[in-house]
Amino acid sequence: MTTTTPVRNGLRDFYEDPAVPVASGTPRSLRQARMLAAALGPATAGAKTVLDIGCGDGTAASTAAPFLAGHRLVGVDWSQDALRRAHARLPYAVRGELTDGGLPFASATADAVLFSEVIEHLVDPDGALDEIRRVLRPGGHLMLSTPNLAAWYNRALLLAGVQPVFSEVSLRAIHGRPGTEVVGHLRLCTARALRELVTASGFEVVRLRGAPFHGVPRPLRPLDRLACAVPSAASLLLLHARRT
């Protein structure tokens, strides 16, 4: 979405707008897919059910699919426009909401949930994590990714008095930060805050990794990849947790 795109009717209309980006970069998707595949193991030990909640156009799930051969992958989103596009990439894509009982699945029926760059868009992340915990089996896996408020360049930008990348003050335009797309971020986490939020919601954190951001200017991308070695300074946070 460009800085001139009007947003008049709130968040629901914003996310139904086909111009709003619904997929993130491939490097993050690949890293997250490998983490999930390692956690689930091969399907020869039994097919597992994986829900991609907030699947958008299905890009992330289709990237993960080769790593999850034999497992059942189901996309979930509440945007009808996103689901229309997801059906072209996924065998199953259904409508659901992250409110109390809003996911169309019985309790304790999913083995894993992909939650890729969704939590930063939510008004009620606590309720969303409660609903995810409801549908996961005990010991089930949560693979959550989100932009890092404390990314290495955001620390420098704040020192210079510039709005951090990923943060937004308007759904209509970019104000005070680098970038050209309005993507509807409402909440941002540091690595520490994300760990504490997920733990407080009834999960045990297994691992936290960093991933690069496709929007970093090309000359800075080698530095961005290096920063992944220190997740607290990486562009994107990849968290693996298990339902307790």
PDB file of C-alpha atoms in Angstrom:
ATOM      1  CA  MET A   1       0.000   0.000   0.000  1.00  0.00           C
ATOM      2  CA  THR A   2       1.386   3.405  -0.897  1.00  0.00           C
ATOM      3  CA  THR A   3       1.287   6.482   1.277  1.00  0.00           C
ATOM      4  CA  THR A   4      -1.597   7.893  -0.785  1.00  0.00           C
ATOM      5  CA  THR A   5      -3.998   4.981  -0.285  1.00  0.00           C
ATOM      6  CA  PRO A   6      -6.994   6.096   1.812  1.00  0.00           C
ATOM      7  CA  VAL A   7      -8.254   3.946   4.673  1.00  0.00           C
ATOM      8  CA  ARG A   8     -11.713   5.067   5.736  1.00  0.00           C
ATOM      9  CA  ASN A   9     -13.564   2.218   7.380  1.00  0.00           C
ATOM     10  CA  GLY A  10     -11.272   0.843  10.058  1.00  0.00           C
ATOM     11  CA  LEU A  11      -9.107  -2.233  10.363  1.00  0.00           C
ATOM     12  CA  ARG A  12     -11.485  -4.736   8.761  1.00  0.00           C
ATOM     13  CA  ASP A  13     -11.723  -2.802   5.511  1.00  0.00           C
ATOM     14  CA  PHE A  14      -7.987  -2.142   5.672  1.00  0.00           C
ATOM     15  CA  TYR A  15      -7.136  -5.836   5.675  1.00  0.00           C
ATOM     16  CA  GLU A  16      -9.709  -6.642   3.016  1.00  0.00           C
ATOM     17  CA  ASP A  17      -7.954  -4.195   0.661  1.00  0.00           C
ATOM     18  CA  PRO A  18      -6.065  -6.269  -1.967  1.00  0.00           C
ATOM     19  CA  ALA A  19      -3.330  -3.599  -2.017  1.00  0.00           C
ATOM     20  CA  VAL A  20      -2.330  -4.321   1.586  1.00  0.00           C
ATOM     21  CA  PRO A  21       0.692  -6.681   1.732  1.00  0.00           C
ATOM     22  CA  VAL A  22      -0.207 -10.083   3.184  1.00  0.00           C
ATOM     23  CA  ALA A  23       3.069 -11.973   2.684  1.00  0.00           C
ATOM     24  CA  SER A  24       6.521 -11.424   4.130  1.00  0.00           C
ATOM     25  CA  GLY A  25       9.951 -12.297   2.805  1.00  0.00           C
ATOM     26  CA  THR A  26      11.030 -15.791   1.781  1.00  0.00           C
ATOM     27  CA  PRO A  27      14.099 -15.988   4.095  1.00  0.00           C
ATOM     28  CA  ARG A  28      11.883 -15.751   7.176  1.00  0.00           C
ATOM     29  CA  SER A  29       9.424 -18.306   5.791  1.00  0.00           C
ATOM     30  CA  LEU A  30      12.202 -20.785   5.028  1.00  0.00           C
ATOM     31  CA  ARG A  31      13.806 -20.480   8.462  1.00  0.00           C
ATOM     32  CA  GLN A  32      10.468 -20.903  10.184  1.00  0.00           C
ATOM     33  CA  ALA A  33       9.540 -23.882   7.990  1.00  0.00           C
ATOM     34  CA  ARG A  34      12.797 -25.653   8.852  1.00  0.00           C
ATOM     35  CA  MET A  35      12.209 -25.032  12.562  1.00  0.00           C
ATOM     36  CA  LEU A  36       8.715 -26.511  12.304  1.00  0.00           C
ATOM     37  CA  ALA A  37       9.843 -29.522  10.277  1.00  0.00           C
ATOM     38  CA  ALA A  38      12.529 -30.297  12.853  1.00  0.00           C
ATOM     39  CA  ALA A  39       9.972 -30.045  15.671  1.00  0.00           C
ATOM     40  CA  LEU A  40       7.367 -32.285  14.000  1.00  0.00           C
ATOM     41  CA  GLY A  41       9.674 -34.885  12.514  1.00  0.00           C
ATOM     42  CA  PRO A  42       8.835 -36.896   9.381  1.00  0.00           C
ATOM     43  CA  ALA A  43       5.261 -37.878   8.610  1.00  0.00           C
ATOM     44  CA  THR A  44       6.312 -41.541   8.641  1.00  0.00           C
ATOM     45  CA  ALA A  45       5.882 -41.309  12.410  1.00  0.00           C
ATOM     46  CA  GLY A  46       2.284 -40.152  11.848  1.00  0.00           C
ATOM     47  CA  ALA A  47       0.758 -37.252   9.960  1.00  0.00           C
ATOM     48  CA  LYS A  48       0.341 -34.115  12.048  1.00  0.00           C
ATOM     49  CA  THR A  49      -2.153 -31.254  11.634  1.00  0.00           C
ATOM     50  CA  VAL A  50      -0.582 -27.828  11.123  1.00  0.00           C
ATOM     51  CA  LEU A  51      -2.700 -24.668  11.139  1.00  0.00           C
ATOM     52  CA  ASP A  52      -1.310 -21.565   9.433  1.00  0.00           C
ATOM     53  CA  ILE A  53      -3.316 -18.949  11.311  1.00  0.00           C
ATOM     54  CA  GLY A  54      -3.347 -15.615   9.527  1.00  0.00           C
ATOM     55  CA  CYS A  55      -2.243 -17.377   6.348  1.00  0.00           C
ATOM     56  CA  GLY A  56      -2.807 -14.333   4.132  1.00  0.00           C
ATOM     57  CA  ASP A  57      -2.426 -15.317   0.499  1.00  0.00           C
ATOM     58  CA  GLY A  58      -0.899 -18.677   1.422  1.00  0.00           C
ATOM     59  CA  THR A  59       2.666 -17.790   0.431  1.00  0.00           C
ATOM     60  CA  ALA A  60       4.255 -18.729   3.772  1.00  0.00           C
ATOM     61  CA  ALA A  61       2.354 -22.021   3.984  1.00  0.00           C
ATOM     62  CA  SER A  62       3.227 -22.977   0.412  1.00  0.00           C
ATOM     63  CA  THR A  63       6.885 -22.214   1.180  1.00  0.00           C
ATOM     64  CA  ALA A  64       6.681 -24.506   4.203  1.00  0.00           C
ATOM     65  CA  ALA A  65       4.808 -27.301   2.417  1.00  0.00           C
ATOM     66  CA  PRO A  66       7.878 -29.069   0.903  1.00  0.00           C
ATOM     67  CA  PHE A  67       9.379 -29.339   4.398  1.00  0.00           C
ATOM     68  CA  LEU A  68       6.125 -30.766   5.792  1.00  0.00           C
ATOM     69  CA  ALA A  69       5.451 -33.507   3.244  1.00  0.00           C
ATOM     70  CA  GLY A  70       2.814 -35.922   4.516  1.00  0.00           C
ATOM     71  CA  HIS A  71       1.537 -33.587   7.215  1.00  0.00           C
ATOM     72  CA  ARG A  72      -1.853 -31.847   6.936  1.00  0.00           C
ATOM     73  CA  LEU A  73      -1.517 -28.089   6.355  1.00  0.00           C
ATOM     74  CA  VAL A  74      -4.597 -25.873   6.759  1.00  0.00           C
ATOM     75  CA  GLY A  75      -4.634 -22.134   6.120  1.00  0.00           C
ATOM     76  CA  VAL A  76      -6.838 -19.914   8.299  1.00  0.00           C
ATOM     77  CA  ASP A  77      -7.667 -16.233   7.801  1.00  0.00           C
ATOM     78  CA  TRP A  78     -10.647 -13.947   8.311  1.00  0.00           C
ATOM     79  CA  SER A  79      -9.999 -11.854   5.195  1.00  0.00           C
ATOM     80  CA  GLN A  80     -12.128 -13.184   2.341  1.00  0.00           C
ATOM     81  CA  ASP A  81      -9.803 -11.576  -0.188  1.00  0.00           C
ATOM     82  CA  ALA A  82      -6.764 -13.307   1.343  1.00  0.00           C
ATOM     83  CA  LEU A  83      -8.582 -16.664   1.408  1.00  0.00           C
ATOM     84  CA  ARG A  84      -9.474 -16.394  -2.282  1.00  0.00           C
ATOM     85  CA  ARG A  85      -5.784 -16.028  -3.051  1.00  0.00           C
ATOM     86  CA  ALA A  86      -4.740 -18.706  -0.553  1.00  0.00           C
ATOM     87  CA  HIS A  87      -6.947 -21.311  -2.261  1.00  0.00           C
ATOM     88  CA  ALA A  88      -4.631 -21.116  -5.269  1.00  0.00           C
ATOM     89  CA  ARG A  89      -1.690 -22.288  -3.116  1.00  0.00           C
ATOM     90  CA  LEU A  90      -3.208 -24.482  -0.400  1.00  0.00           C
ATOM     91  CA  PRO A  91      -5.499 -27.524  -0.555  1.00  0.00           C
ATOM     92  CA  TYR A  92      -7.364 -26.297   2.529  1.00  0.00           C
ATOM     93  CA  ALA A  93      -8.061 -22.692   3.531  1.00  0.00           C
ATOM     94  CA  VAL A  94     -10.879 -21.786   5.908  1.00  0.00           C
ATOM     95  CA  ARG A  95     -12.236 -18.667   7.548  1.00  0.00           C
ATOM     96  CA  GLY A  96     -11.676 -18.137  11.250  1.00  0.00           C
ATOM     97  CA  GLU A  97     -11.136 -15.397  13.822  1.00  0.00           C
ATOM     98  CA  LEU A  98      -8.831 -15.161  16.800  1.00  0.00           C
ATOM     99  CA  THR A  99     -11.554 -14.443  19.303  1.00  0.00           C
ATOM    100  CA  ASP A 100     -12.965 -16.709  21.993  1.00  0.00           C
ATOM    101  CA  GLY A 101     -13.932 -19.884  20.133  1.00  0.00           C
ATOM    102  CA  GLY A 102     -13.521 -18.110  16.777  1.00  0.00           C
ATOM    103  CA  LEU A 103     -11.289 -20.760  15.197  1.00  0.00           C
ATOM    104  CA  PRO A 104     -13.382 -23.494  13.509  1.00  0.00           C
ATOM    105  CA  PHE A 105     -11.577 -26.354  15.245  1.00  0.00           C
ATOM    106  CA  ALA A 106     -12.299 -28.408  18.338  1.00  0.00           C
ATOM    107  CA  SER A 107     -10.088 -27.986  21.382  1.00  0.00           C
ATOM    108  CA  ALA A 108      -6.756 -29.870  21.449  1.00  0.00           C
ATOM    109  CA  THR A 109      -6.938 -31.030  17.817  1.00  0.00           C
ATOM    110  CA  ALA A 110      -3.927 -29.309  16.200  1.00  0.00           C
ATOM    111  CA  ASP A 111      -0.335 -30.447  16.511  1.00  0.00           C
ATOM    112  CA  ALA A 112       1.250 -27.164  15.460  1.00  0.00           C
ATOM    113  CA  VAL A 113       0.341 -23.581  14.651  1.00  0.00           C
ATOM    114  CA  LEU A 114       2.197 -21.262  12.315  1.00  0.00           C
ATOM    115  CA  PHE A 115       1.581 -17.687  13.427  1.00  0.00           C
ATOM    116  CA  SER A 116       3.643 -15.667  10.986  1.00  0.00           C
ATOM    117  CA  GLU A 117       3.737 -11.908  11.464  1.00  0.00           C
ATOM    118  CA  VAL A 118       0.180 -11.682  12.720  1.00  0.00           C
ATOM    119  CA  ILE A 119       0.490 -10.739  16.376  1.00  0.00           C
ATOM    120  CA  GLU A 120       1.714  -7.211  15.569  1.00  0.00           C
ATOM    121  CA  HIS A 121      -1.616  -6.542  13.825  1.00  0.00           C
ATOM    122  CA  LEU A 122      -3.860  -7.540  16.730  1.00  0.00           C
ATOM    123  CA  VAL A 123      -5.821  -5.415  19.161  1.00  0.00           C
ATOM    124  CA  ASP A 124      -5.984  -8.333  21.632  1.00  0.00           C
ATOM    125  CA  PRO A 125      -2.857 -10.536  21.385  1.00  0.00           C
ATOM    126  CA  ASP A 126      -3.630 -12.163  24.758  1.00  0.00           C
ATOM    127  CA  GLY A 127      -6.996 -13.413  23.526  1.00  0.00           C
ATOM    128  CA  ALA A 128      -5.409 -14.650  20.302  1.00  0.00           C
ATOM    129  CA  LEU A 129      -2.805 -16.688  22.169  1.00  0.00           C
ATOM    130  CA  ASP A 130      -5.549 -18.095  24.414  1.00  0.00           C
ATOM    131  CA  GLU A 131      -7.458 -19.258  21.323  1.00  0.00           C
ATOM    132  CA  ILE A 132      -4.330 -20.780  19.790  1.00  0.00           C
ATOM    133  CA  ARG A 133      -3.615 -22.596  23.037  1.00  0.00           C
ATOM    134  CA  ARG A 134      -7.189 -23.927  23.009  1.00  0.00           C
ATOM    135  CA  VAL A 135      -6.843 -25.624  19.612  1.00  0.00           C
ATOM    136  CA  LEU A 136      -3.343 -27.012  20.252  1.00  0.00           C
ATOM    137  CA  ARG A 137      -2.834 -30.403  21.836  1.00  0.00           C
ATOM    138  CA  PRO A 138      -0.799 -30.465  25.063  1.00  0.00           C
ATOM    139  CA  GLY A 139       2.821 -30.282  23.938  1.00  0.00           C
ATOM    140  CA  GLY A 140       1.764 -28.859  20.565  1.00  0.00           C
ATOM    141  CA  HIS A 141       4.078 -26.449  18.797  1.00  0.00           C
ATOM    142  CA  LEU A 142       3.649 -22.716  18.263  1.00  0.00           C
ATOM    143  CA  MET A 143       5.862 -21.159  15.586  1.00  0.00           C
ATOM    144  CA  LEU A 144       5.462 -17.412  15.917  1.00  0.00           C
ATOM    145  CA  SER A 145       7.279 -14.715  13.980  1.00  0.00           C
ATOM    146  CA  THR A 146       7.055 -10.950  14.367  1.00  0.00           C
ATOM    147  CA  PRO A 147       9.119  -7.833  13.625  1.00  0.00           C
ATOM    148  CA  ASN A 148      11.595  -6.846  16.308  1.00  0.00           C
ATOM    149  CA  LEU A 149      11.110  -3.415  17.837  1.00  0.00           C
ATOM    150  CA  ALA A 150      14.745  -3.546  18.999  1.00  0.00           C
ATOM    151  CA  ALA A 151      16.203  -4.453  15.577  1.00  0.00           C
ATOM    152  CA  TRP A 152      19.746  -3.130  15.184  1.00  0.00           C
ATOM    153  CA  TYR A 153      18.743  -0.260  12.890  1.00  0.00           C
ATOM    154  CA  ASN A 154      15.750   0.710  15.046  1.00  0.00           C
ATOM    155  CA  ARG A 155      18.102   1.356  17.949  1.00  0.00           C
ATOM    156  CA  ALA A 156      20.060   3.796  15.800  1.00  0.00           C
ATOM    157  CA  LEU A 157      16.898   5.413  14.429  1.00  0.00           C
ATOM    158  CA  LEU A 158      15.520   6.057  17.917  1.00  0.00           C
ATOM    159  CA  LEU A 159      18.777   7.671  18.974  1.00  0.00           C
ATOM    160  CA  ALA A 160      18.389   9.967  15.975  1.00  0.00           C
ATOM    161  CA  GLY A 161      14.795  10.790  16.923  1.00  0.00           C
ATOM    162  CA  VAL A 162      13.296   8.810  14.005  1.00  0.00           C
ATOM    163  CA  GLN A 163      10.216   6.574  14.275  1.00  0.00           C
ATOM    164  CA  PRO A 164      11.362   2.894  14.246  1.00  0.00           C
ATOM    165  CA  VAL A 165      10.853   0.726  11.190  1.00  0.00           C
ATOM    166  CA  PHE A 166       7.756  -1.525  11.515  1.00  0.00           C
ATOM    167  CA  SER A 167       5.996   0.967  13.827  1.00  0.00           C
ATOM    168  CA  GLU A 168       3.099   3.050  12.500  1.00  0.00           C
ATOM    169  CA  VAL A 169       1.025   5.960  13.730  1.00  0.00           C
ATOM    170  CA  SER A 170      -1.537   5.952  10.911  1.00  0.00           C
ATOM    171  CA  LEU A 171      -3.395   3.559   8.598  1.00  0.00           C
ATOM    172  CA  ARG A 172      -3.425   6.221   5.866  1.00  0.00           C
ATOM    173  CA  ALA A 173       0.189   7.228   5.429  1.00  0.00           C
ATOM    174  CA  ILE A 174       3.789   6.840   6.548  1.00  0.00           C
ATOM    175  CA  HIS A 175       4.759   9.431   9.156  1.00  0.00           C
ATOM    176  CA  GLY A 176       8.209   9.883  10.623  1.00  0.00           C
ATOM    177  CA  ARG A 177       9.827   6.587   9.661  1.00  0.00           C
ATOM    178  CA  PRO A 178      11.583   5.018   6.648  1.00  0.00           C
ATOM    179  CA  GLY A 179       9.525   2.950   4.220  1.00  0.00           C
ATOM    180  CA  THR A 180       6.712   3.319   1.699  1.00  0.00           C
ATOM    181  CA  GLU A 181       4.080   0.754   2.770  1.00  0.00           C
ATOM    182  CA  VAL A 182       1.377   1.049   5.412  1.00  0.00           C
ATOM    183  CA  VAL A 183       0.876  -2.470   6.774  1.00  0.00           C
ATOM    184  CA  GLY A 184      -1.272  -1.965   9.873  1.00  0.00           C
ATOM    185  CA  HIS A 185       1.087  -2.746  12.745  1.00  0.00           C
ATOM    186  CA  LEU A 186      -0.517  -2.057  16.127  1.00  0.00           C
ATOM    187  CA  ARG A 187       1.925  -3.723  18.552  1.00  0.00           C
ATOM    188  CA  LEU A 188       5.644  -4.444  18.448  1.00  0.00           C
ATOM    189  CA  CYS A 189       7.767  -6.665  20.695  1.00  0.00           C
ATOM    190  CA  THR A 190      11.351  -6.897  21.776  1.00  0.00           C
ATOM    191  CA  ALA A 191      12.749 -10.411  22.226  1.00  0.00           C
ATOM    192  CA  ARG A 192      12.314 -10.178  25.981  1.00  0.00           C
ATOM    193  CA  ALA A 193       8.731  -8.918  25.775  1.00  0.00           C
ATOM    194  CA  LEU A 194       7.782 -11.658  23.308  1.00  0.00           C
ATOM    195  CA  ARG A 195       9.184 -14.377  25.556  1.00  0.00           C
ATOM    196  CA  GLU A 196       7.308 -13.011  28.564  1.00  0.00           C
ATOM    197  CA  LEU A 197       4.018 -12.622  26.642  1.00  0.00           C
ATOM    198  CA  VAL A 198       4.073 -16.167  25.294  1.00  0.00           C
ATOM    199  CA  THR A 199       5.092 -17.658  28.635  1.00  0.00           C
ATOM    200  CA  ALA A 200       2.297 -15.798  30.427  1.00  0.00           C
ATOM    201  CA  SER A 201      -0.170 -17.291  27.921  1.00  0.00           C
ATOM    202  CA  GLY A 202       0.603 -20.886  28.883  1.00  0.00           C
ATOM    203  CA  PHE A 203       3.503 -21.792  26.593  1.00  0.00           C
ATOM    204  CA  GLU A 204       7.067 -22.872  27.241  1.00  0.00           C
ATOM    205  CA  VAL A 205       9.612 -21.146  25.003  1.00  0.00           C
ATOM    206  CA  VAL A 206      11.853 -23.704  23.288  1.00  0.00           C
ATOM    207  CA  ARG A 207      13.942 -21.483  21.061  1.00  0.00           C
ATOM    208  CA  LEU A 208      14.213 -17.928  19.761  1.00  0.00           C
ATOM    209  CA  ARG A 209      16.007 -17.191  16.490  1.00  0.00           C
ATOM    210  CA  GLY A 210      16.500 -14.148  14.283  1.00  0.00           C
ATOM    211  CA  ALA A 211      15.694 -13.704  10.597  1.00  0.00           C
ATOM    212  CA  PRO A 212      16.526 -10.992   8.046  1.00  0.00           C
ATOM    213  CA  PHE A 213      14.009  -8.496   6.658  1.00  0.00           C
ATOM    214  CA  HIS A 214      13.511  -8.324   2.910  1.00  0.00           C
ATOM    215  CA  GLY A 215      12.887  -4.558   3.087  1.00  0.00           C
ATOM    216  CA  VAL A 216      16.388  -3.680   4.329  1.00  0.00           C
ATOM    217  CA  PRO A 217      18.271  -1.669   1.647  1.00  0.00           C
ATOM    218  CA  ARG A 218      20.529  -3.931  -0.417  1.00  0.00           C
ATOM    219  CA  PRO A 219      23.865  -2.472   0.801  1.00  0.00           C
ATOM    220  CA  LEU A 220      22.855  -3.222   4.414  1.00  0.00           C
ATOM    221  CA  ARG A 221      21.614  -6.779   3.869  1.00  0.00           C
ATOM    222  CA  PRO A 222      24.912  -8.499   4.755  1.00  0.00           C
ATOM    223  CA  LEU A 223      24.850  -6.684   8.102  1.00  0.00           C
ATOM    224  CA  ASP A 224      21.214  -7.643   8.590  1.00  0.00           C
ATOM    225  CA  ARG A 225      22.061 -11.302   8.039  1.00  0.00           C
ATOM    226  CA  LEU A 226      24.913 -11.066  10.527  1.00  0.00           C
ATOM    227  CA  ALA A 227      22.549  -9.597  13.121  1.00  0.00           C
ATOM    228  CA  CYS A 228      20.492 -12.805  13.016  1.00  0.00           C
ATOM    229  CA  ALA A 229      23.183 -14.426  15.174  1.00  0.00           C
ATOM    230  CA  VAL A 230      21.960 -12.200  18.020  1.00  0.00           C
ATOM    231  CA  PRO A 231      18.149 -12.613  17.956  1.00  0.00           C
ATOM    232  CA  SER A 232      17.541  -9.652  20.278  1.00  0.00           C
ATOM    233  CA  ALA A 233      19.045  -7.383  17.576  1.00  0.00           C
ATOM    234  CA  ALA A 234      17.706  -9.190  14.481  1.00  0.00           C
ATOM    235  CA  SER A 235      15.093  -7.705  12.161  1.00  0.00           C
ATOM    236  CA  LEU A 236      12.565 -10.489  12.752  1.00  0.00           C
ATOM    237  CA  LEU A 237      11.983 -12.738  15.752  1.00  0.00           C
ATOM    238  CA  LEU A 238      11.246 -16.447  15.209  1.00  0.00           C
ATOM    239  CA  LEU A 239       9.941 -18.094  18.361  1.00  0.00           C
ATOM    240  CA  HIS A 240       9.269 -21.790  18.910  1.00  0.00           C
ATOM    241  CA  ALA A 241       7.140 -22.576  21.959  1.00  0.00           C
ATOM    242  CA  ARG A 242       5.169 -25.565  23.212  1.00  0.00           C
ATOM    243  CA  ARG A 243       1.754 -25.639  24.822  1.00  0.00           C
ATOM    244  CA  THR A 244       2.025 -26.557  28.478  1.00  0.00           C
TER     245      THR A 244
END
